[in-house]
Amino acid sequence: MSAIWEKSKLNVRQKTRLDRKQLDRIQAQTLGETLSHIPGIQNASFGPNSGMPMIRSLSGSRVSVLSNGLSINDLSGISPNINPNFDMDNLREIELYKGAATVLFGGKAIGGAVNVKDNTIPMNRLPKQITGQASAELGTNNGNSQSMAFNANIGQYWVGHIGAMRLRHGNLKIPGNTKAAIAYDPKIDHLTAAMAQVNVDRETIRNLTLYPYLSQFVIEHMGDPKWDLSEADLYTFENYSFINGSKVLNPQNDKYVAGQDPNTPLYTEVVHGITDYAPVKPGVMPNSHAERNAVNAGASYIRDNFQLGLGLYALESYYGIPGFAQRNKPVHSHTTVWTPIYEPINTRTYSYAWQVESAFKPKTELISAVKFNYRGEVSDDRELLGRYRVNKFDSERHALRSEITQQFNPFWSGTSGVDFSFVALRGEGDRRYIPNNLSREGGIFTLQTIELNPITAHLGYRHDWVARRTLSDPTYQRSRGMAGGDLSARDFSLNHFSGDIKYSIFDMAYVQATFSHAERAPGVNELYAGNDHFAILVEENGDDRLNKESSNSYELSAGLKYGGFKWSATHYRSFFKDYLYLAHTGISRSGGFLVKEWRASDTEIQGWELEGAYTYDTSLFFVNRTIRL
């Protein structure tokens, strides 16, 4: 008995699917690493335990991550070290949408989308009464992991599922050193030193042989607190000083050397030593440990024309970021001196979710299926320095989506629907960088498909309403920078269009052209951030005046498939208006925090994707033989 929700697939342009067999071959721990082998996809990693997909140079708040078609608690766009929790052993399929997928999933999919499908809610009745699997792995470098999953038919119409996983590993071993040689080069600049997390003991030496005179005024007033003069003011190029309104000759500097190159610098910087923020051991990636636990359970009621499923999820993770940050701690002495101590940056997350999926097949040829899905989730995401909590996000999320799949005639079909999400984000911690806030997002969409062999066309439109609000938060302390301005309420109205046309040649080759217009509302961090962000070592400043971001994208692709040979090429170009980015201000605070602000500018992204493969059936070399005794 096949599932209705599997039959009512969206008719969209080409997307990439990874099934369970492919996921088993990849065996990656993060979503970004899992998809990084696909052309146009990179792993936006923040260490070995934190990695999200970067689609055609876009990531974070521009790539929507979904669970079974619904938005999830994804704070990676706010802080790249906090990834959504997934039980990678429980996944059955990953769908990847390259390019804007906003018509289907809203403004956050302006750069693409990743839909993760799991096994928690059974899709079909089982061929046997009970099925199950269990696995255990132990490695010298990637630790140990265990997983199990069992499914069972219950009565005539019910199917149940239960699964769990556990993973542990310590700091990872790597060849060579964790830092490039430039980290210890005496010529290293201040920005590179901060990124490499090294302290540089610099001394700036003034070249006194370049100054021919000593200031008589400074000599006479050096000890007068009224003038606050120092030895740095003593040396001068002027041959006289003004004292009490009279011109007085300056004495000569006995250190002066005449005839030097006029381009000789006045100051010379000498580096006496370079030390790491925290000890680094060759061959070991520091603070790369990880622990993960997950439990999931679900059940489905499956009939020929109706299905209803419920899934429950509990996930916990604790992992390190290969970086260190400074916070002041008192030294146990009789003085009031505070000593900076660098501690490892860690992340701990707890996530609990429940999901309902339903599908109904009406007794009419016009409507193929009606679907209604809902997901609720509460999460606790913490950023730690060692074991000290510097920031905590408590989030509550609700998302629902309803779709109707129509079949108007043999060559015209489509999917239309509505979706809505609500997110409340509250924080704790003495160094948190975002005030309490909530977001409401709603959308209505339609995507139509016309198939007139050999031509296929897709046309789609979506309209979104987005509201961002800050909440009363007397404990939140903002930085000295812009820090979100007035933290004003913002409302955005977004429009999305997409269209593509594909010409197929005898199922062997195709040519396809695509256009999409997409819009994205600024995220809560882009609008309201305003404090030290330890995970990225930046004082992050939002701007509540920012406008929505929009893009016009063009894509041309072609492909050929013949026998075991497969080839495809795609050229894409996107023009962004008011592209939001975190910009340097040129200011830095104590503790090595660079001050950055969210700003907007126009930009263009373009590139090529080429892929070729050849598959050969090796079974031709083997002959099956039966030996009889």
XYZ file of C-alpha atoms in Angstrom:
629
model
C 0.000 0.000 0.000
C 1.727 3.182 -1.140
C 1.443 6.455 0.723
C -0.628 9.352 -0.616
C 1.909 11.906 0.606
C 4.535 10.172 -1.510
C 2.315 10.257 -4.584
C 1.532 13.968 -4.306
C 4.994 15.215 -5.076
C 5.462 18.810 -6.131
C 6.044 19.259 -9.825
C 9.091 21.505 -9.749
C 12.150 21.976 -11.840
C 15.043 19.581 -11.467
C 16.226 18.941 -7.926
C 18.867 16.638 -6.511
C 17.942 13.695 -4.289
C 20.191 11.637 -2.048
C 18.660 8.340 -0.945
C 19.632 6.201 2.044
C 22.205 4.170 0.090
C 24.019 7.343 -0.945
C 23.923 8.686 2.610
C 25.420 5.430 3.883
C 28.299 5.797 1.441
C 28.978 9.403 2.454
C 28.699 8.836 6.241
C 29.093 12.515 7.144
C 28.242 14.075 10.506
C 26.920 17.419 9.234
C 24.501 18.497 6.530
C 27.107 20.655 4.805
C 29.643 17.843 4.602
C 26.962 15.450 3.323
C 26.082 17.644 0.343
C 29.519 19.138 -0.393
C 30.321 16.633 -3.175
C 27.479 18.014 -5.343
C 28.495 20.631 -7.959
C 27.731 24.156 -6.749
C 27.594 23.105 -3.063
C 30.279 23.830 -0.469
C 30.470 23.031 3.214
C 30.216 26.261 5.234
C 31.961 24.599 8.152
C 32.644 26.037 11.566
C 34.782 23.145 12.665
C 34.268 19.411 12.111
C 31.013 19.327 14.112
C 29.253 22.306 12.547
C 28.704 22.582 8.803
C 25.827 23.866 6.674
C 25.399 23.752 2.887
C 26.526 26.799 0.923
C 24.596 26.835 -2.356
C 26.232 28.837 -5.128
C 28.066 31.073 -2.610
C 24.917 31.637 -0.489
C 24.360 30.201 2.991
C 22.959 30.994 6.427
C 19.721 32.972 6.248
C 19.590 32.519 2.462
C 19.337 28.713 2.480
C 16.179 27.247 3.994
C 16.517 23.978 5.899
C 13.307 21.980 6.277
C 12.234 18.780 7.953
C 9.685 16.867 5.901
C 8.730 20.103 4.142
C 8.359 22.270 7.279
C 10.693 24.927 8.662
C 12.684 23.895 11.718
C 14.627 25.551 14.509
C 17.635 26.677 12.484
C 19.807 29.311 14.181
C 22.761 28.823 11.810
C 21.851 32.108 10.089
C 22.159 33.856 13.457
C 25.235 31.991 14.665
C 27.098 29.557 12.367
C 28.187 27.321 15.255
C 24.553 26.400 16.070
C 23.385 23.856 13.520
C 19.935 22.260 13.395
C 19.870 18.905 15.143
C 19.388 15.853 12.925
C 19.732 12.160 13.566
C 21.713 11.398 10.408
C 21.107 7.647 10.839
C 17.329 8.217 10.783
C 17.233 10.030 7.435
C 15.730 8.299 4.420
C 16.253 11.040 1.831
C 17.574 14.589 1.319
C 16.162 16.893 -1.360
C 18.350 19.746 -2.570
C 17.019 22.778 -4.471
C 19.775 24.801 -6.126
C 18.863 28.400 -6.901
C 15.959 30.381 -5.500
C 13.183 28.124 -4.158
C 11.197 30.972 -2.619
C 7.934 30.185 -4.457
C 7.754 26.925 -2.509
C 9.395 27.822 0.784
C 9.465 31.605 1.255
C 12.096 34.321 1.400
C 14.680 32.394 3.390
C 15.091 30.098 0.360
C 16.380 32.988 -1.790
C 19.577 31.006 -2.335
C 18.136 27.491 -2.252
C 16.620 24.927 0.091
C 17.406 21.586 1.698
C 14.509 19.313 2.676
C 15.483 16.523 5.059
C 13.099 13.552 5.163
C 13.303 11.019 7.981
C 11.787 7.657 8.909
C 9.999 8.700 12.093
C 6.548 8.855 10.487
C 6.144 5.615 8.456
C 5.161 6.136 4.834
C 3.916 2.631 3.971
C 2.713 -0.632 5.457
C 5.563 -3.109 5.944
C 5.953 -6.263 3.831
C 6.769 -8.115 7.087
C 5.248 -7.792 10.533
C 8.442 -6.394 12.099
C 11.595 -4.993 10.532
C 14.612 -3.471 12.214
C 18.284 -2.713 12.107
C 21.080 -1.896 14.519
C 24.664 -0.783 13.995
C 27.764 -0.019 16.061
C 30.970 1.641 14.886
C 34.293 2.247 16.613
C 37.106 4.251 15.054
C 40.531 5.403 16.179
C 39.787 8.996 15.157
C 36.033 9.458 14.787
C 35.041 7.877 18.090
C 32.195 5.456 18.511
C 28.544 5.461 17.534
C 25.532 3.198 17.903
C 22.113 3.361 16.275
C 18.958 1.264 16.105
C 15.541 1.451 14.461
C 12.514 -0.868 14.549
C 9.229 -0.748 12.618
C 6.125 -2.874 13.071
C 2.688 -3.295 11.549
C 0.066 -2.803 14.253
C -3.313 -4.209 13.364
C -4.678 -3.703 9.879
C -3.970 -0.005 9.340
C -1.319 1.159 11.815
C 2.478 1.199 11.469
C 4.824 2.099 14.339
C 8.452 3.222 14.505
C 11.073 3.736 17.210
C 14.733 4.672 16.801
C 17.743 6.015 18.697
C 21.399 6.930 18.178
C 24.453 7.841 20.247
C 27.796 9.299 19.115
C 30.974 10.232 21.014
C 34.430 11.338 19.906
C 37.290 13.296 21.423
C 39.587 15.814 19.784
C 40.335 14.772 16.211
C 43.792 13.877 14.986
C 44.999 15.582 11.824
C 48.208 15.556 9.787
C 50.488 18.493 10.561
C 49.546 21.602 12.506
C 46.153 23.237 12.927
C 47.455 26.688 11.958
C 49.214 27.882 8.832
C 52.803 29.127 9.027
C 51.618 32.734 8.631
C 50.197 32.565 12.168
C 53.764 32.630 13.510
C 55.289 34.977 10.921
C 56.653 38.193 12.547
C 55.122 40.146 9.635
C 51.589 39.059 10.575
C 49.083 41.931 10.629
C 46.631 42.649 13.439
C 43.540 41.252 11.645
C 45.260 37.999 10.672
C 46.596 37.621 14.195
C 43.069 37.919 15.598
C 41.742 35.349 13.119
C 44.671 32.985 13.844
C 44.094 33.455 17.586
C 47.656 34.386 18.491
C 49.041 37.070 20.783
C 51.812 39.085 19.158
C 54.273 40.812 21.525
C 55.016 43.923 19.488
C 57.221 46.887 20.339
C 57.134 50.062 18.321
C 60.561 51.751 18.271
C 60.943 55.374 17.236
C 63.901 56.156 14.977
C 65.440 59.066 16.941
C 68.292 59.527 14.447
C 65.859 61.170 11.982
C 65.045 64.195 14.221
C 67.636 67.022 14.063
C 66.371 68.996 17.070
C 65.051 68.742 20.626
C 62.124 70.982 21.580
C 63.234 73.624 24.088
C 59.612 74.125 25.107
C 59.263 70.444 25.999
C 62.554 70.475 27.889
C 61.355 73.340 30.090
C 57.804 72.012 30.663
C 58.385 68.240 30.761
C 57.445 67.901 34.420
C 54.520 70.327 34.365
C 51.227 68.342 34.708
C 49.434 71.218 33.006
C 50.970 70.249 29.661
C 51.123 66.460 30.092
C 54.245 66.138 27.950
C 56.388 63.032 27.469
C 59.615 62.045 25.822
C 57.672 61.308 22.634
C 57.061 65.081 22.292
C 60.736 65.956 22.743
C 62.061 65.190 19.270
C 61.191 67.578 16.428
C 62.038 68.699 12.921
C 61.529 72.380 13.851
C 64.639 74.470 14.639
C 62.826 76.771 17.063
C 60.072 76.838 19.679
C 57.715 79.536 20.916
C 58.081 80.219 24.645
C 56.047 83.038 26.190
C 55.484 84.467 22.734
C 59.174 84.544 21.829
C 60.966 82.443 19.229
C 63.657 80.330 20.914
C 66.203 78.159 19.081
C 65.956 74.443 19.721
C 69.100 72.551 20.720
C 70.484 69.942 18.353
C 69.755 66.247 18.844
C 73.087 64.499 19.402
C 71.521 61.250 18.096
C 70.712 62.803 14.720
C 72.404 61.223 11.668
C 72.405 63.458 8.619
C 72.070 62.268 5.012
C 69.602 59.436 5.595
C 67.119 58.331 2.937
C 64.054 60.657 3.241
C 61.801 57.585 2.923
C 63.221 56.001 6.070
C 60.216 55.223 8.368
C 59.899 57.184 11.600
C 58.867 54.030 13.480
C 60.032 50.422 13.376
C 57.944 47.561 14.737
C 59.788 44.743 16.447
C 58.089 41.423 17.292
C 59.570 39.795 20.374
C 57.358 36.705 20.308
C 54.091 35.091 19.164
C 52.039 32.837 21.412
C 48.733 31.012 20.939
C 45.639 32.055 22.867
C 45.584 28.497 24.187
C 48.187 25.717 23.879
C 48.109 23.984 20.500
C 49.330 20.417 20.123
C 50.740 19.369 16.719
C 48.610 16.742 15.026
C 45.499 17.433 17.113
C 42.613 19.769 16.276
C 41.876 21.588 19.532
C 38.404 21.507 21.038
C 36.952 19.304 18.280
C 35.101 16.894 20.597
C 31.449 15.955 20.059
C 28.604 14.133 21.818
C 25.177 13.507 20.281
C 22.083 11.600 21.410
C 18.737 11.199 19.674
C 15.474 9.338 20.230
C 12.531 9.327 17.831
C 9.188 7.547 17.741
C 6.232 7.705 15.392
C 3.106 6.017 14.122
C 0.920 6.222 11.010
C -2.638 5.316 10.217
C -2.727 4.318 6.514
C -5.789 3.746 4.353
C -6.208 3.776 0.569
C -7.387 7.398 0.436
C -6.371 8.797 3.845
C -3.215 8.842 5.946
C -2.339 10.405 9.280
C 1.022 10.271 11.045
C 2.587 11.572 14.250
C 6.304 11.853 15.005
C 8.139 12.731 18.232
C 11.783 13.809 18.383
C 14.300 14.431 21.182
C 17.871 15.404 20.341
C 20.819 16.563 22.421
C 24.307 17.587 21.347
C 27.426 19.040 22.908
C 30.378 19.874 20.705
C 33.416 22.086 20.511
C 34.352 24.845 18.093
C 38.109 24.876 17.319
C 38.506 28.372 18.746
C 39.019 30.218 22.012
C 37.688 33.475 23.412
C 38.632 35.724 26.318
C 36.631 36.701 29.319
C 38.046 38.372 32.431
C 38.361 36.389 35.641
C 39.680 37.676 38.978
C 43.083 36.407 40.026
C 43.295 34.996 43.560
C 45.508 37.682 45.044
C 45.277 40.730 47.285
C 45.120 43.067 44.308
C 42.234 44.074 42.061
C 44.066 43.037 38.897
C 42.053 41.012 36.360
C 43.836 38.610 34.043
C 42.472 37.645 30.613
C 41.972 33.905 30.268
C 41.164 32.242 26.953
C 38.706 29.369 27.115
C 37.374 26.952 24.466
C 34.126 27.827 22.666
C 31.516 25.080 23.038
C 27.908 24.625 21.964
C 25.199 22.655 23.753
C 21.729 22.152 22.278
C 18.535 20.444 23.386
C 15.670 20.071 20.941
C 12.217 18.518 21.354
C 9.810 18.416 18.397
C 6.508 16.903 17.382
C 5.201 16.651 13.832
C 1.849 15.741 12.303
C 1.451 14.786 8.632
C -1.825 14.044 6.914
C -2.933 13.433 3.343
C -6.320 12.861 1.774
C -7.184 11.726 -1.746
C -10.623 13.065 -2.771
C -12.864 11.075 -5.052
C -12.430 13.503 -7.919
C -10.075 13.611 -10.867
C -9.516 17.357 -10.490
C -7.794 17.167 -7.090
C -5.099 14.520 -6.687
C -4.381 15.070 -3.001
C -4.880 17.433 -0.086
C -2.124 17.635 2.522
C -1.913 19.290 5.932
C 1.270 19.200 8.009
C 2.213 20.774 11.331
C 5.425 20.890 13.360
C 6.041 22.247 16.859
C 9.453 22.570 18.446
C 11.098 23.911 21.595
C 14.862 24.266 21.751
C 17.561 25.319 24.167
C 20.751 26.433 22.402
C 23.718 27.523 24.493
C 27.050 29.100 23.641
C 29.681 28.359 26.257
C 33.202 29.426 27.141
C 34.482 26.237 28.678
C 31.508 25.406 30.914
C 30.557 29.049 31.492
C 27.358 30.054 29.709
C 27.752 33.388 27.913
C 24.612 33.142 25.797
C 21.478 31.046 25.678
C 18.586 30.968 23.206
C 15.254 29.502 24.275
C 13.114 29.179 21.162
C 9.575 28.078 20.463
C 8.516 27.416 16.894
C 5.258 26.408 15.230
C 4.941 25.789 11.495
C 2.053 24.561 9.392
C 1.593 23.969 5.696
C -1.360 22.934 3.564
C -1.206 21.948 -0.112
C -3.689 20.977 -2.792
C -2.403 19.119 -5.831
C -4.583 19.591 -8.947
C -4.718 17.737 -12.239
C -6.739 19.998 -14.559
C -6.137 17.818 -17.628
C -3.464 15.402 -18.868
C -0.994 18.197 -19.691
C -1.745 20.770 -16.952
C -1.168 20.106 -13.260
C -0.244 22.217 -10.292
C 0.162 22.636 -6.564
C -1.202 25.526 -4.488
C -1.072 26.122 -0.790
C -0.518 28.245 2.272
C 2.012 28.089 5.081
C 2.617 29.919 8.335
C 5.310 29.952 10.993
C 5.691 31.589 14.384
C 9.002 31.854 16.254
C 9.597 33.282 19.737
C 13.257 33.675 20.710
C 14.259 34.524 24.277
C 17.753 34.773 25.649
C 19.781 34.570 28.830
C 23.416 35.234 29.647
C 25.465 38.286 30.539
C 26.970 38.574 27.039
C 24.042 37.769 24.754
C 23.887 39.751 21.550
C 20.190 39.658 20.517
C 17.197 40.928 22.536
C 14.085 38.812 23.063
C 12.053 38.814 19.858
C 9.354 37.108 17.849
C 8.695 36.605 14.141
C 5.540 35.749 12.229
C 5.711 34.629 8.606
C 2.847 33.639 6.329
C 2.618 32.895 2.643
C 0.312 31.813 -0.158
C 1.707 30.178 -3.280
C 0.944 28.350 -6.508
C 3.169 26.411 -8.882
C 1.759 25.206 -12.198
C 3.199 22.713 -14.678
C 2.376 22.459 -18.377
C 3.677 19.444 -20.297
C 3.431 19.531 -24.095
C 5.992 16.965 -25.158
C 8.832 17.767 -25.840
C 8.320 21.080 -23.977
C 7.703 21.389 -20.218
C 7.117 24.690 -18.424
C 6.759 25.653 -14.746
C 5.241 28.946 -13.587
C 5.025 29.973 -9.946
C 4.066 32.896 -7.729
C 4.140 33.470 -3.975
C 3.302 36.327 -1.628
C 4.680 36.521 1.931
C 3.921 38.636 4.979
C 6.743 38.905 7.539
C 6.657 40.648 10.926
C 9.645 41.141 13.266
C 9.224 42.411 16.830
C 11.476 42.872 19.845
C 10.031 42.132 23.276
C 10.461 43.919 26.572
C 13.845 42.807 27.862
C 15.221 44.865 30.801
C 18.173 42.505 31.377
C 19.548 42.917 27.851
C 22.630 45.180 27.746
C 23.591 46.607 24.363
C 27.045 47.518 23.092
C 28.345 51.010 22.372
C 27.860 50.549 18.619
C 24.734 50.827 16.498
C 23.257 47.809 18.345
C 19.983 47.614 16.410
C 19.145 51.319 16.513
C 15.756 51.885 18.154
C 14.842 48.157 18.000
C 11.747 49.228 16.095
C 9.023 46.862 14.851
C 9.294 45.971 11.166
C 6.790 44.538 8.653
C 7.690 43.282 5.186
C 5.631 42.327 2.127
C 7.453 39.980 -0.242
C 6.694 38.847 -3.793
C 8.300 35.919 -5.601
C 8.049 34.809 -9.240
C 9.621 31.880 -11.040
C 9.390 30.381 -14.489
C 11.326 27.877 -16.532
C 10.969 26.115 -19.846
C 12.625 22.851 -20.794
C 13.018 21.283 -24.230
C 13.743 17.538 -24.267
C 15.209 15.598 -27.175
C 14.146 11.938 -27.199
C 14.830 11.555 -23.462
C 18.527 11.816 -24.317
C 19.239 15.531 -24.069
C 17.619 18.712 -22.825
C 18.011 22.479 -22.781
C 16.427 24.541 -19.996
C 16.115 28.268 -19.241
C 15.002 29.644 -15.864
C 14.166 33.043 -14.387
C 13.260 33.844 -10.784
C 12.586 36.963 -8.747
C 12.973 36.477 -4.990
C 12.788 38.680 -1.909
C 13.974 38.158 1.670
C 13.178 40.026 4.881
C 16.161 40.786 7.152
C 16.618 38.331 10.008
C 16.375 39.290 13.666
C 20.173 39.383 13.993
C 20.516 41.659 10.953
C 17.959 44.040 12.467
C 18.572 43.878 16.217
C 21.983 42.350 17.133
C 24.109 44.453 19.439
C 26.778 42.828 21.599
C 29.816 40.534 21.652
C 29.217 37.385 19.613
C 31.725 34.958 21.100
C 31.305 32.198 18.518
C 32.558 34.435 15.688
C 34.665 36.773 17.917
C 32.829 39.849 16.660
C 30.872 42.681 18.252
C 27.827 42.318 15.999
C 25.636 45.362 15.350
C 22.266 45.155 13.592
C 20.384 48.018 11.957
C 16.595 48.193 12.319
C 16.355 50.477 9.245
C 17.452 47.806 6.749
C 15.245 47.147 3.711
C 14.270 43.799 2.262
C 16.777 42.004 0.033
C 15.786 41.094 -3.544
C 17.352 39.204 -6.434
C 16.753 38.528 -10.106
C 18.313 35.248 -11.192
C 18.864 33.734 -14.631
C 19.928 30.187 -15.363
C 20.677 28.273 -18.559
C 21.424 24.557 -18.475
C 21.855 21.638 -20.854
C 22.423 17.942 -20.425
C 23.033 14.717 -22.281
C 22.500 11.106 -21.253
C 23.413 8.217 -23.505
C 24.179 4.688 -22.406
C 26.363 4.941 -19.329
C 27.487 8.478 -20.151
C 25.958 11.491 -18.401
C 26.920 15.147 -18.811
C 25.378 18.462 -17.748
C 26.363 22.133 -17.682
C 24.683 25.100 -15.992
C 25.432 28.811 -16.084
C 23.753 30.998 -13.462
C 23.759 34.707 -12.702
C 22.013 36.532 -9.836
C 21.686 40.275 -9.355
C 21.051 41.291 -5.724
C 19.622 44.609 -4.584
C 20.272 45.574 -0.945
C 22.327 42.437 -0.319
C 22.898 42.281 3.456
C 26.400 41.608 4.776
C 28.360 41.983 7.997
C 30.926 44.734 7.340
C 34.110 45.774 9.155
C 34.048 49.189 10.823
C 37.813 49.328 11.423
C 37.212 49.391 15.188
C 38.182 46.692 17.680
C 37.340 46.272 21.372
C 39.325 44.732 24.202
C 39.511 40.963 24.116
C 40.113 40.842 20.345
C 36.512 41.573 19.257
C 36.243 43.275 15.866
C 33.312 45.679 15.595
C 31.093 44.872 12.605
C 27.786 46.258 11.342
C 25.066 44.824 9.117
C 24.914 46.866 5.913
C 23.288 46.648 2.471
C 24.777 46.938 -1.001
C 24.079 45.746 -4.538
C 26.066 42.780 -5.788
C 26.202 40.123 -8.502
C 26.904 36.396 -8.248
C 27.581 34.230 -11.265
C 29.207 30.910 -12.019
C 29.308 27.641 -13.930
C 28.524 24.094 -12.862
C 29.845 21.197 -14.927
C 29.279 17.541 -14.197
C 30.206 14.409 -16.109
C 29.987 10.726 -15.265
C 30.266 7.344 -16.906
C 28.740 4.172 -15.469
C 29.915 0.761 -16.612
C 28.220 -2.503 -15.672
C 31.004 -4.704 -14.285
C 28.676 -7.715 -14.070
C 29.568 -8.424 -17.692
C 32.915 -9.751 -16.449
C 31.319 -12.326 -14.199
C 29.536 -15.573 -15.088
C 27.199 -17.278 -12.657
C 28.034 -20.935 -12.320
C 26.333 -23.686 -10.361
C 28.491 -26.535 -9.057
C 26.628 -29.755 -8.267
C 28.091 -32.416 -5.996
